[in-house]
mmCIF file of C-alpha atoms in Angstrom:
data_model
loop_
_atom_site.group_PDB
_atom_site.id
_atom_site.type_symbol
_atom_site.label_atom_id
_atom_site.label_comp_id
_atom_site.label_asym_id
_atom_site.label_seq_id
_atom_site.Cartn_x
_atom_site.Cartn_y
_atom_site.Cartn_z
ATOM 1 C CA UNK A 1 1.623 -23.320 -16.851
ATOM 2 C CA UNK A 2 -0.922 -21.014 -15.139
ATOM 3 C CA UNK A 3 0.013 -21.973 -11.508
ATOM 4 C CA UNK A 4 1.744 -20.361 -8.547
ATOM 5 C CA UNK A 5 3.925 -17.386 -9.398
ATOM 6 C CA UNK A 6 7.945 -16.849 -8.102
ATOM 7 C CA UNK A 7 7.884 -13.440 -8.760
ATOM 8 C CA UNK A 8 5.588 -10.065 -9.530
ATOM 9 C CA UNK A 9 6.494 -7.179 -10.301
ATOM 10 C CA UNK A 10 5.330 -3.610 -11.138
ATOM 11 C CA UNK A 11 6.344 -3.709 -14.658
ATOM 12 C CA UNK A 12 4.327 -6.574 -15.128
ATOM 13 C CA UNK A 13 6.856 -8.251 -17.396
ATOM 14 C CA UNK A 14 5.715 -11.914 -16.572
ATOM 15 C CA UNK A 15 7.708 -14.693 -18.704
ATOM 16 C CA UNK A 16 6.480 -18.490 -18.160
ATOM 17 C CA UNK A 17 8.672 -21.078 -17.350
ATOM 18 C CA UNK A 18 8.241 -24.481 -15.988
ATOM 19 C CA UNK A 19 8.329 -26.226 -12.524
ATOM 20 C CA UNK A 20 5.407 -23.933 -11.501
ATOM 21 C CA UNK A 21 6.943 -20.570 -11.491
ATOM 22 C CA UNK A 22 7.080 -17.707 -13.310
ATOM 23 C CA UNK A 23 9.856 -15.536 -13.127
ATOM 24 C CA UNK A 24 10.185 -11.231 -14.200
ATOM 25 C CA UNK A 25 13.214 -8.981 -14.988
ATOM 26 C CA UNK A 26 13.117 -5.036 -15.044
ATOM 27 C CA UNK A 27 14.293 -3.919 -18.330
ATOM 28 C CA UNK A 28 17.267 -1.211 -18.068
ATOM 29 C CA UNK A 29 19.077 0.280 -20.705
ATOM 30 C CA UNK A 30 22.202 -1.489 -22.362
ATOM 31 C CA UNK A 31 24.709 1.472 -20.680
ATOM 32 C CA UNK A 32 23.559 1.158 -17.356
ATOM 33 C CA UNK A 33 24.949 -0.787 -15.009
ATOM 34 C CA UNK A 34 24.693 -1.517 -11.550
ATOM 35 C CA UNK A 35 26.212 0.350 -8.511
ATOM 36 C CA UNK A 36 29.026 -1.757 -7.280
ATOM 37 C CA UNK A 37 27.941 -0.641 -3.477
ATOM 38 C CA UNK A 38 24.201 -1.807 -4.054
ATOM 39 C CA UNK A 39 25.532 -5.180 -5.826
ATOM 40 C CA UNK A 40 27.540 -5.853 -3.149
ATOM 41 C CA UNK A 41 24.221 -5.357 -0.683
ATOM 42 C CA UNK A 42 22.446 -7.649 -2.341
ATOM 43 C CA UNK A 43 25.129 -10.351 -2.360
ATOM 44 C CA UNK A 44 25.071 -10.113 1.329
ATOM 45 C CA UNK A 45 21.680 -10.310 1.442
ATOM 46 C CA UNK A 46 21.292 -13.558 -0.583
ATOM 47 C CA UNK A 47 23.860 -14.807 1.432
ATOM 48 C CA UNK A 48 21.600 -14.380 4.592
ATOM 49 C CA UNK A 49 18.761 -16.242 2.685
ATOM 50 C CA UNK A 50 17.847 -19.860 2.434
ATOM 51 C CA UNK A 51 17.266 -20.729 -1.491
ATOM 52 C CA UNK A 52 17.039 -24.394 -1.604
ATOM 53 C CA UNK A 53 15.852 -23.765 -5.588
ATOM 54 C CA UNK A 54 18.524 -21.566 -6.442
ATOM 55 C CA UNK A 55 16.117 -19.054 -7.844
ATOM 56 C CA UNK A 56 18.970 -16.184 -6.927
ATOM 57 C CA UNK A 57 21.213 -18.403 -9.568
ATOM 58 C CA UNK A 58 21.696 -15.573 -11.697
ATOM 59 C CA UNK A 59 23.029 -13.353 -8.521
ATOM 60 C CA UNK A 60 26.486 -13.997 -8.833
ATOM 61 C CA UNK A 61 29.690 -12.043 -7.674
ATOM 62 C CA UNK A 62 30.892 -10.728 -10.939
ATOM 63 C CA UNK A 63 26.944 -10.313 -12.554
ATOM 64 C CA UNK A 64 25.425 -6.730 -13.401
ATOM 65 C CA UNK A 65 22.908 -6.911 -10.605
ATOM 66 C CA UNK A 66 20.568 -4.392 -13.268
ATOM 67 C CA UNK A 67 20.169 -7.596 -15.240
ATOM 68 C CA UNK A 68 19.248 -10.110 -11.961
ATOM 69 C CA UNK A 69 16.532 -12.071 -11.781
ATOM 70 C CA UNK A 70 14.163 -10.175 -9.038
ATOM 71 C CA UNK A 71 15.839 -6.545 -9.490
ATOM 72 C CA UNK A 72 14.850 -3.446 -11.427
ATOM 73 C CA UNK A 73 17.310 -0.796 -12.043
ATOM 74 C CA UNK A 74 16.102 3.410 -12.720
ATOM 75 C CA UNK A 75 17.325 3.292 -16.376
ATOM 76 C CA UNK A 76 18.874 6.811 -15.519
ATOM 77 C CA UNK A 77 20.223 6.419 -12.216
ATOM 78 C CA UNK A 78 21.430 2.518 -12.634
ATOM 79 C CA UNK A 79 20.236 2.587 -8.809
ATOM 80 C CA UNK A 80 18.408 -0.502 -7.344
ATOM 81 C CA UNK A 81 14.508 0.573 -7.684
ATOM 82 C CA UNK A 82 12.697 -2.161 -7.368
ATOM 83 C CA UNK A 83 12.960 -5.788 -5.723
ATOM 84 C CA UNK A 84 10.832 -7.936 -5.809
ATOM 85 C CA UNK A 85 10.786 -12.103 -4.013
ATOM 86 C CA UNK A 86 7.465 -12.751 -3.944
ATOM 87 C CA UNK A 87 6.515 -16.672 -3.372
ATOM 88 C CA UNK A 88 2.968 -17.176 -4.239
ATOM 89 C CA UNK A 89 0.882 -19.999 -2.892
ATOM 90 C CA UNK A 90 -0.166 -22.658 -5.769
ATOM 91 C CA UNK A 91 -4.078 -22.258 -6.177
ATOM 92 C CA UNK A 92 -5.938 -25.600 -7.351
ATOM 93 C CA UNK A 93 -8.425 -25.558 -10.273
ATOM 94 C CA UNK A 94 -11.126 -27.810 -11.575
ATOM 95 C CA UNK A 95 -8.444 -29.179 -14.205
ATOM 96 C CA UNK A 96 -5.617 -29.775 -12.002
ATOM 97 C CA UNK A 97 -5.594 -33.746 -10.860
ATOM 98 C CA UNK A 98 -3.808 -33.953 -7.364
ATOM 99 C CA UNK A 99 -0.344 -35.280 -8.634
ATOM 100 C CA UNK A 100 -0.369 -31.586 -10.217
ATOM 101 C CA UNK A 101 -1.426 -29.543 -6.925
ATOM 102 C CA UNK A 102 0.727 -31.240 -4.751
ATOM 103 C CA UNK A 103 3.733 -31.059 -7.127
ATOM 104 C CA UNK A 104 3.098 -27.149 -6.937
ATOM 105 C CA UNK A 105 2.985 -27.067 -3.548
ATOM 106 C CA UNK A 106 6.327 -29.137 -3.041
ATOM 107 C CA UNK A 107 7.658 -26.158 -5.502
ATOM 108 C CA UNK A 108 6.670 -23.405 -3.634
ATOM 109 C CA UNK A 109 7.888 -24.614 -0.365
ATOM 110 C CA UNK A 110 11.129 -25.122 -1.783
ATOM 111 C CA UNK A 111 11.351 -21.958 -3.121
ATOM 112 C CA UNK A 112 10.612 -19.843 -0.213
ATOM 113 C CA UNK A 113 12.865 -17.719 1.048
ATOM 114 C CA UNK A 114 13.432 -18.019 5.196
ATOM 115 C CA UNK A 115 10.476 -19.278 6.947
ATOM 116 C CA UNK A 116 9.683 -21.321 9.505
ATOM 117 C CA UNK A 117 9.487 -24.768 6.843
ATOM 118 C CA UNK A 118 13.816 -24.176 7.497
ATOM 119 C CA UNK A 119 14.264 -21.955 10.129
ATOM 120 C CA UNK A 120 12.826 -19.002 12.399
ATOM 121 C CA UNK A 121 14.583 -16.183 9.913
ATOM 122 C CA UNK A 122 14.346 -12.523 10.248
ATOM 123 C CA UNK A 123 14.146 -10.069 7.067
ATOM 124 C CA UNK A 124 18.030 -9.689 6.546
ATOM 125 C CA UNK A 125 19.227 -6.440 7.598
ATOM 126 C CA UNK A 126 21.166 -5.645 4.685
ATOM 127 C CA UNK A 127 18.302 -5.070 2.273
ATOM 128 C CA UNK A 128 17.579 -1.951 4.010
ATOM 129 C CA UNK A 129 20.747 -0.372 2.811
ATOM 130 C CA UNK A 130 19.015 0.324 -0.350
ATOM 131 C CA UNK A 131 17.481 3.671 0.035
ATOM 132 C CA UNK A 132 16.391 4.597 -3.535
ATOM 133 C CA UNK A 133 14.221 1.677 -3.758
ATOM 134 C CA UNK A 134 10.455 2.797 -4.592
ATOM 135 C CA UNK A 135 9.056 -0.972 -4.017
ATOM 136 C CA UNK A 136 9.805 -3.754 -1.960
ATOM 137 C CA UNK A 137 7.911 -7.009 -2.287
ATOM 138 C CA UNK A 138 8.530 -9.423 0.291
ATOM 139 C CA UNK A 139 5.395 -11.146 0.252
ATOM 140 C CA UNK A 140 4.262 -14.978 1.268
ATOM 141 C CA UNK A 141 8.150 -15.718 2.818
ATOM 142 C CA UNK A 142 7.125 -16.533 6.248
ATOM 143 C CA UNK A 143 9.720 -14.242 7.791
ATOM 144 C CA UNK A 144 9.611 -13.847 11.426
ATOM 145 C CA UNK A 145 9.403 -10.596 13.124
ATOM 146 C CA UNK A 146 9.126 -7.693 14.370
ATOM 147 C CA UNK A 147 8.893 -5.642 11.568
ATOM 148 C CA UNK A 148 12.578 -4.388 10.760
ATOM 149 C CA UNK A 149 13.168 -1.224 12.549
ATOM 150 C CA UNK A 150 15.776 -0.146 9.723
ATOM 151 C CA UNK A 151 12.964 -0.467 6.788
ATOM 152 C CA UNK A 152 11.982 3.400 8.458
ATOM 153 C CA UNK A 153 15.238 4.382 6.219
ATOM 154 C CA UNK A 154 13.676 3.825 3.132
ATOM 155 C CA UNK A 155 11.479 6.645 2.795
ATOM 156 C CA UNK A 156 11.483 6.516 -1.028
ATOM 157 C CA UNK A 157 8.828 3.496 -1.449
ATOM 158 C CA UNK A 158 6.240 4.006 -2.869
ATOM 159 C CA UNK A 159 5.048 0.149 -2.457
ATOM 160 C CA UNK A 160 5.206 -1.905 0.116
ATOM 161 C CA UNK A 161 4.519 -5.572 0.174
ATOM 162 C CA UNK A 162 5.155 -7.610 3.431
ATOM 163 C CA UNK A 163 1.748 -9.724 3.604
ATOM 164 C CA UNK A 164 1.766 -12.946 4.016
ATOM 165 C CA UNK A 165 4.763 -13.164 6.720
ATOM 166 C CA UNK A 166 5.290 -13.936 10.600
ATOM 167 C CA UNK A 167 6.065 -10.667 12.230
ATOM 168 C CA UNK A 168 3.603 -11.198 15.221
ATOM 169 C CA UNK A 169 3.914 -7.969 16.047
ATOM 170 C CA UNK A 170 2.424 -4.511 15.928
ATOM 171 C CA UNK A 171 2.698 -1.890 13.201
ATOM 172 C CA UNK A 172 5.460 0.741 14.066
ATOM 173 C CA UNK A 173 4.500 4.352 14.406
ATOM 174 C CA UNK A 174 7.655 4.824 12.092
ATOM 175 C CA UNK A 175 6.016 2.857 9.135
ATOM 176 C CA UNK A 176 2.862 5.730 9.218
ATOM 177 C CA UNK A 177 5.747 8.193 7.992
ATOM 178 C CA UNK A 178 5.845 6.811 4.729
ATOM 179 C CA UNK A 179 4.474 10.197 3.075
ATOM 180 C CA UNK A 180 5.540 8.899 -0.119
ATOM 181 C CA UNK A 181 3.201 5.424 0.070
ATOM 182 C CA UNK A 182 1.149 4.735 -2.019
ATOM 183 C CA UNK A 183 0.585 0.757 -1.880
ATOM 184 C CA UNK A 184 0.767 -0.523 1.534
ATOM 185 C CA UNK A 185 -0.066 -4.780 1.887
ATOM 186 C CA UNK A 186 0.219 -6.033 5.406
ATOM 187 C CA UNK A 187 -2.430 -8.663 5.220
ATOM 188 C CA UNK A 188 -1.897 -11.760 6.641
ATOM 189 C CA UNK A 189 1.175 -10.783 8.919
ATOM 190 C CA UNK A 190 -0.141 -11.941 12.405
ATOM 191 C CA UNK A 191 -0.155 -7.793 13.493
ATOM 192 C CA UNK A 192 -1.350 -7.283 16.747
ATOM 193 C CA UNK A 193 -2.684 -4.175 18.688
ATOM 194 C CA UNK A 194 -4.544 -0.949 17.071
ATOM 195 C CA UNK A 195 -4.042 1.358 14.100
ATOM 196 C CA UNK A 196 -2.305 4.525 14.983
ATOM 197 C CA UNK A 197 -4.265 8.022 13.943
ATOM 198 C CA UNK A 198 -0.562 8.619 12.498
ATOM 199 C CA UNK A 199 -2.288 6.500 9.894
ATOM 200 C CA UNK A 200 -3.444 10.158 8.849
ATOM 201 C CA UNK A 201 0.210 10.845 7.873
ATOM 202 C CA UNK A 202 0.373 8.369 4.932
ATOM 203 C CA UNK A 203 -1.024 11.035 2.508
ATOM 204 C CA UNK A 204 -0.272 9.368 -0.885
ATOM 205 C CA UNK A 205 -2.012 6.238 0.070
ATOM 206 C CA UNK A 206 -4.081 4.716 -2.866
ATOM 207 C CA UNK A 207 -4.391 0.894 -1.095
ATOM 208 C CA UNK A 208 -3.892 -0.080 2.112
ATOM 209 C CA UNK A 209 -4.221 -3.793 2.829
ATOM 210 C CA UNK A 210 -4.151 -4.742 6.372
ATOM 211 C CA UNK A 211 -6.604 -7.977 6.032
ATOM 212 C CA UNK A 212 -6.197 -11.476 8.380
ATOM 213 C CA UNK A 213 -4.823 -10.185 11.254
ATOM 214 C CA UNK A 214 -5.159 -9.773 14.915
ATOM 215 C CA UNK A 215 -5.656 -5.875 14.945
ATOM 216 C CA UNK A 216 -8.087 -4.224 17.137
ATOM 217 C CA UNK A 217 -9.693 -1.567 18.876
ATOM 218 C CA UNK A 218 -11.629 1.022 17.186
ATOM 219 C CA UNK A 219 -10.443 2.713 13.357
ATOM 220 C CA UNK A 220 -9.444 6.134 13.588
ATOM 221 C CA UNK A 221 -11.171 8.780 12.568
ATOM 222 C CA UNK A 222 -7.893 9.655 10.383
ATOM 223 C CA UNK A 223 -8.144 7.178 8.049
ATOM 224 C CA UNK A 224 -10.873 9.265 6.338
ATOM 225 C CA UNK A 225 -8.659 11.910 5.749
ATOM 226 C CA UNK A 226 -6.438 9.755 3.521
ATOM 227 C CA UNK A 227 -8.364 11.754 0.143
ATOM 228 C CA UNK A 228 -6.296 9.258 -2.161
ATOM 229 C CA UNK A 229 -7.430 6.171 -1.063
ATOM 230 C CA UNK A 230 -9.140 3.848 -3.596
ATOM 231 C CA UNK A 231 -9.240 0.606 -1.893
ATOM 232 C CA UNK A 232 -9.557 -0.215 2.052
ATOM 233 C CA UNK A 233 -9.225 -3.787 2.679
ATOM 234 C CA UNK A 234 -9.414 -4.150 6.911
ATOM 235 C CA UNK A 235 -10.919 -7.422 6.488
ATOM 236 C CA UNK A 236 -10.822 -10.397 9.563
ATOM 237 C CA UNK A 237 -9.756 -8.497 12.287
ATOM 238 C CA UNK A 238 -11.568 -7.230 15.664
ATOM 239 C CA UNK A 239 -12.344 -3.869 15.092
ATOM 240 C CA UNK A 240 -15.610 -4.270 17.445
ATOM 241 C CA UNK A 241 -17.221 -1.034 16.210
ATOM 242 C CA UNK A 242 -20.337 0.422 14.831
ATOM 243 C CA UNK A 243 -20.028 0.316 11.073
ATOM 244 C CA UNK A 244 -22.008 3.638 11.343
ATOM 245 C CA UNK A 245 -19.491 5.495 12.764
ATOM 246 C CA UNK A 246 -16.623 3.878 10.512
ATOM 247 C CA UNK A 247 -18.606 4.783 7.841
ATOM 248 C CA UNK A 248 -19.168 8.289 8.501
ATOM 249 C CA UNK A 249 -15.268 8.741 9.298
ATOM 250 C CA UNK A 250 -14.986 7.683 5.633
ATOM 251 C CA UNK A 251 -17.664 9.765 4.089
ATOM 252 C CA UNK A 252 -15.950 13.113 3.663
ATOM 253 C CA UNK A 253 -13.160 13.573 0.840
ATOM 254 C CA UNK A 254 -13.087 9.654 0.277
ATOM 255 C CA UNK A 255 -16.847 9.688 -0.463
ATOM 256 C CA UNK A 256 -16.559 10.195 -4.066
ATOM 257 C CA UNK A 257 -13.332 8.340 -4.197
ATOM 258 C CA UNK A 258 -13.766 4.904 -2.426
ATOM 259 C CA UNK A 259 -13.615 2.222 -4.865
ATOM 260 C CA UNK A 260 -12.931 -0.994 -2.775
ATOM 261 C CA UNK A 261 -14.209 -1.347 1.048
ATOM 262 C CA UNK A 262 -14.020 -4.418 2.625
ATOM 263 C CA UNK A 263 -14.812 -4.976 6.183
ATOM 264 C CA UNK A 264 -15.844 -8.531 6.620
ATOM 265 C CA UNK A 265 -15.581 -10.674 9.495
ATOM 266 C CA UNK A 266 -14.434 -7.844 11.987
ATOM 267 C CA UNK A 267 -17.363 -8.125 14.592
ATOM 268 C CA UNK A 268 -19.125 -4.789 13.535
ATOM 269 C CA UNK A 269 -22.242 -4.148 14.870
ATOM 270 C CA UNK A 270 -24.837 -1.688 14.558
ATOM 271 C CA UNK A 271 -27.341 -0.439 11.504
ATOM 272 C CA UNK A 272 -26.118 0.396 8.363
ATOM 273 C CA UNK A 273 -26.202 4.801 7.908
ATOM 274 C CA UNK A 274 -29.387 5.641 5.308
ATOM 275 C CA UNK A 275 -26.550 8.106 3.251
ATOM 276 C CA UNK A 276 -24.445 5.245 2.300
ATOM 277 C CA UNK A 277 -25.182 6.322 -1.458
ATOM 278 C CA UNK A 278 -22.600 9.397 -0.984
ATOM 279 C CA UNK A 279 -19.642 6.539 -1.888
ATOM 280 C CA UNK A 280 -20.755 7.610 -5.601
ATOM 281 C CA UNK A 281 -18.051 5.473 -6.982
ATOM 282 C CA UNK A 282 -18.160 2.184 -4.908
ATOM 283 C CA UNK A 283 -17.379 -0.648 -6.929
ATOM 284 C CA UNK A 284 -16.858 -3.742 -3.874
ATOM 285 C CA UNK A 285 -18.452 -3.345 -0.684
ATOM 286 C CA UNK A 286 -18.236 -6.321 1.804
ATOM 287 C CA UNK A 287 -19.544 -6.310 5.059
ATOM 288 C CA UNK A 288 -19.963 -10.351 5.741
ATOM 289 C CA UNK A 289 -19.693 -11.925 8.608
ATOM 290 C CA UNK A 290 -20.598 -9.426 11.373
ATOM 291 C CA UNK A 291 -23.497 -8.654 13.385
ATOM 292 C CA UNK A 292 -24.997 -5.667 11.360
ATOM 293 C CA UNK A 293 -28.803 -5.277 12.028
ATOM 294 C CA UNK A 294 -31.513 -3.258 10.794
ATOM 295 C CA UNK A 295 -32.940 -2.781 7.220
ATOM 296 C CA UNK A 296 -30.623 -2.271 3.757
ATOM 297 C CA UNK A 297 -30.624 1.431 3.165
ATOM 298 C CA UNK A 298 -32.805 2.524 0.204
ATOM 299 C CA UNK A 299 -29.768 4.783 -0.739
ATOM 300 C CA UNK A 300 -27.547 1.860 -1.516
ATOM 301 C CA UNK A 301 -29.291 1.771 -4.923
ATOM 302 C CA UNK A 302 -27.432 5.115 -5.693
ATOM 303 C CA UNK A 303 -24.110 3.663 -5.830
ATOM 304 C CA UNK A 304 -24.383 3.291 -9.942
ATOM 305 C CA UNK A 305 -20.604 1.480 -10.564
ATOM 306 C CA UNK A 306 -21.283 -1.124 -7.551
ATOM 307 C CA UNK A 307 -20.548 -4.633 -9.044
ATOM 308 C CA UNK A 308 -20.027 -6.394 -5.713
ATOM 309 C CA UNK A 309 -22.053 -6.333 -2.587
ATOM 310 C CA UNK A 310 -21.837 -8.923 -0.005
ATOM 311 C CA UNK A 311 -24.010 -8.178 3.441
ATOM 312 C CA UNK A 312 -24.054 -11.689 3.900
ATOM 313 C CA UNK A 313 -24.332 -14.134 7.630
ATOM 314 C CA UNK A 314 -25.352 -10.837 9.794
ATOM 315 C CA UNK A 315 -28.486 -9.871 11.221
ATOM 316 C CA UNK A 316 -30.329 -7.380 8.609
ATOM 317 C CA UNK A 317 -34.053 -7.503 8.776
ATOM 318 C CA UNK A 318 -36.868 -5.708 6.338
ATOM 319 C CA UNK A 319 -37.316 -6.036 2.508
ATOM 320 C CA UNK A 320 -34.903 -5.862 -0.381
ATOM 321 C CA UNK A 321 -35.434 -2.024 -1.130
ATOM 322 C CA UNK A 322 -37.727 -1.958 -4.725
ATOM 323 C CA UNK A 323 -34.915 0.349 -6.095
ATOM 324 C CA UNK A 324 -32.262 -2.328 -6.630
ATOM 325 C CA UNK A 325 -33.505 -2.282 -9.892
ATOM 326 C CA UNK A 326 -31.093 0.742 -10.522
ATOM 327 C CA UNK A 327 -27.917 -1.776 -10.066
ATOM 328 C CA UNK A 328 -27.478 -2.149 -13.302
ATOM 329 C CA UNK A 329 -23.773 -2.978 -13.052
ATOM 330 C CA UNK A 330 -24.557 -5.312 -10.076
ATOM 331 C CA UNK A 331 -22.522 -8.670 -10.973
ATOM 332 C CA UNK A 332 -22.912 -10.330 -7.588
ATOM 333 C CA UNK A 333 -25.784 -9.508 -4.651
ATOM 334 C CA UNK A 334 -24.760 -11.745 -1.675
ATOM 335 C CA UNK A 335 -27.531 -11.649 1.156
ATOM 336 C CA UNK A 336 -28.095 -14.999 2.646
ATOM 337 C CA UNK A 337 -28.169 -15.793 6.478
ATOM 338 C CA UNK A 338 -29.926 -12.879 7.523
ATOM 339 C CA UNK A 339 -34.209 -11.857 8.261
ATOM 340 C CA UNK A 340 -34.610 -10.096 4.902
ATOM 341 C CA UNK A 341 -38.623 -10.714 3.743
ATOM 342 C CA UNK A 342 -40.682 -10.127 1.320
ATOM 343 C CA UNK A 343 -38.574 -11.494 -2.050
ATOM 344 C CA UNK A 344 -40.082 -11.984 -5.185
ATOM 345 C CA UNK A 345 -38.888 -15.481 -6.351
ATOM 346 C CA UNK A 346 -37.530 -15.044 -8.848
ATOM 347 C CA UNK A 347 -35.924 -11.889 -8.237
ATOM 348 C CA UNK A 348 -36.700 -9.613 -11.423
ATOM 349 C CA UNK A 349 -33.660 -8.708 -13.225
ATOM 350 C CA UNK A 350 -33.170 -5.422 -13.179
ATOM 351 C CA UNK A 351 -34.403 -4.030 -17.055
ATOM 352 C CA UNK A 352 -31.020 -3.188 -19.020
ATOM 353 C CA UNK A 353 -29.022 -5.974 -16.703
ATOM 354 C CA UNK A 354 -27.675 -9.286 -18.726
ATOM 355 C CA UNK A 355 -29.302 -12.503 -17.393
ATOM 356 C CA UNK A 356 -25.818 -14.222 -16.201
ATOM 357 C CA UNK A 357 -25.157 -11.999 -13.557
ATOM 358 C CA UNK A 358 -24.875 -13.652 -10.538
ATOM 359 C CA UNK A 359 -27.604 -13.193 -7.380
ATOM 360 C CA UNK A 360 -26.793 -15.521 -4.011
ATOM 361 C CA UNK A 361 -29.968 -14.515 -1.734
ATOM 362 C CA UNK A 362 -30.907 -16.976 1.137
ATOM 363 C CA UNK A 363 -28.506 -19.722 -0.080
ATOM 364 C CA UNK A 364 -29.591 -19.939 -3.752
ATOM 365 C CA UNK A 365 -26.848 -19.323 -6.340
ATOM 366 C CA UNK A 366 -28.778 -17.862 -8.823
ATOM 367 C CA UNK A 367 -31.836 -15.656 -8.504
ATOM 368 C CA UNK A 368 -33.248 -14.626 -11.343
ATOM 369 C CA UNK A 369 -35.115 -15.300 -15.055
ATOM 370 C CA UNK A 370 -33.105 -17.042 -17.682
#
């Protein structure tokens, strides 16, 4: 069934099973076999967990952990590389009757490991004992914080996945270390306080996720010096900035870079910069849900791989520049709740542009011939 997801993982070796879950393996090779030191960690760590499901079944004392349901083993090495509990929340569809939804949801609560549906639990301690893992995917468990001062040890990951936990906390000036990241996803983490310009640090960064939280104060300058950085997502948080100076912070080696920048609903303010076309190789931008004013930069037509753009419920004013016609690859133009004059009705489709792409301007969901 296509439903909520147990576990994900890098290798993206996804089997289906039922009750709503789907469940991956690494593969290793038949000789290797697991380090009796890191087994033993990660029977101690189970033990610390709350697995009403039993999805750590195959965890047991005398098992290979290189064969356990969650863990990926270096096929050289036999250490512990990846691991990966991951609950994800069921998502409804048209064809899903209630019965069905809530039966997911009943499925992924009782699969969850810690959280506050059993307990106020803390990431277990012993995980951090592994320090040749490369990724660590804790996501969607609920597990209280702060963020474990002994995950600073593991300065081999290369991906990092708490999102979607309780830490209610700040990030650590430790975690900005991490020279080796390259995907970092704290969204959804109730974080508090600022971004550190140690941010600057985390120089194999390709995504950094730090979405629906309670972060503030202004972005540093530093971030913009992250040159590997394809996707930004600082989405619903209180930055309370002018998007013309975050912009600009971004617009030296990330300019030709940036694929993904999303900034919505983060009170910014202020007009948007007329040399926004220098992000040559924007694909998403979102800005909704702010108070941006002034006109839409005629140099936003430049931006020849953007597929998403999103300015809408802010305060831009003037006409839809004439050039838009040079989107060609624009799937989705999203401009309603703001003063913007002067459309055509319908809006032409761009020549060379198929006729089901998708235009939501002033609250219609599709602008255009056909």
């Amino acid at each position: 069934m296509e439903g909520s997801l147990g576990f994900l993982f890098l290798t993206f070796l996804i089997i289906p099973l039922p009750h709503f879950f789907i469940f991956c393996t690494g593969h290793t090779h038949s000789q290797v076999r697991c380090i009796d030191t890191e087994r033993r960690a990660l029977l101690t760590f189970k033990q610390d967990l709350i697995d009403p499901s039993n999805r750590l079944s195959s965890w047991t004392v005398d098992g290979d952990c290189c064969h356990w349901v969650g863990v990926v083993c270096h096929n050289l090495t036999a250490h512990v590389h990846q691991l990966n509990l991951r609950s994800f929340y069921p998502v409804s569809d048209d064809s899903m009757t209630d019965e069905q939804y809530y039966a997911q949801l009943g499925a992924y609560e009782r699969s969850m490991f810690g959280g506050n549906q059993f307990e106020n639990t803390s990431i277990p301690s012993w995980i951090f004992g592994l320090r040749n893992l490369v990724s660590l995917d804790l996501s969607d468990n609920y597990f209280q914080g702060p963020i474990p001062v002994d995950l600073q040890n593991m300065t081999s990951l290369r991906h990092l996945d708490l999102s979607g936990n309780n830490f209610n906390s700040s990030i650590p000036n430790w975690l900005y270390s991490f020279s080796r990241l390259e995907f970092l996803n704290l969204a959804d983490s109730n974080l508090q306080g600022t971004i550190s310009s140690a941010i600057g640090n985390l120089t194999s960064a390709i995504s950094i996720d730090l979405s629906f939280n309670e972060l503030g104060g202004k972005l540093p300058r530093s971030l913009g010096n992250l040159c590997n950085l394809r996707e930004i997502r600082l989405s619903s948080n209180k930055w309370s900035q002018e998007i013309s100076e975050i912009l600009e912070s971004l617009s030296g080696c990330l300019s030709d870079r940036l694929e993904i920048l999303d900034l919505s609903d983060s009170q910014l303010h202020g007009h948007l910069p007329d040399d926004l076309g220098v992000f040559k190789n924007l694909v998403q931008l979102s800005f909704q849900d702010n108070s941006i004013s002034g006109p839409i930069p005629v140099s936003l037509a430049n931006l020849p791989s953007l597929t998403y753009l999103d300015f809408s419920n802010n305060h831009i004013n003037g006409t839809l520049p004439q050039n838009f016609g040079q989107l060609k690859n624009l799937v989705k133009l999203v401009l309603w709740n703001n003063s913007i004059s002067g459309f055509q009705y319908p809006i032409p489709v761009p020549s060379g542009v198929n006729t089901h792409k998708h235009f939501c301007v002033k609250g219609f969901d599709w602008i255009g011939r056909g």
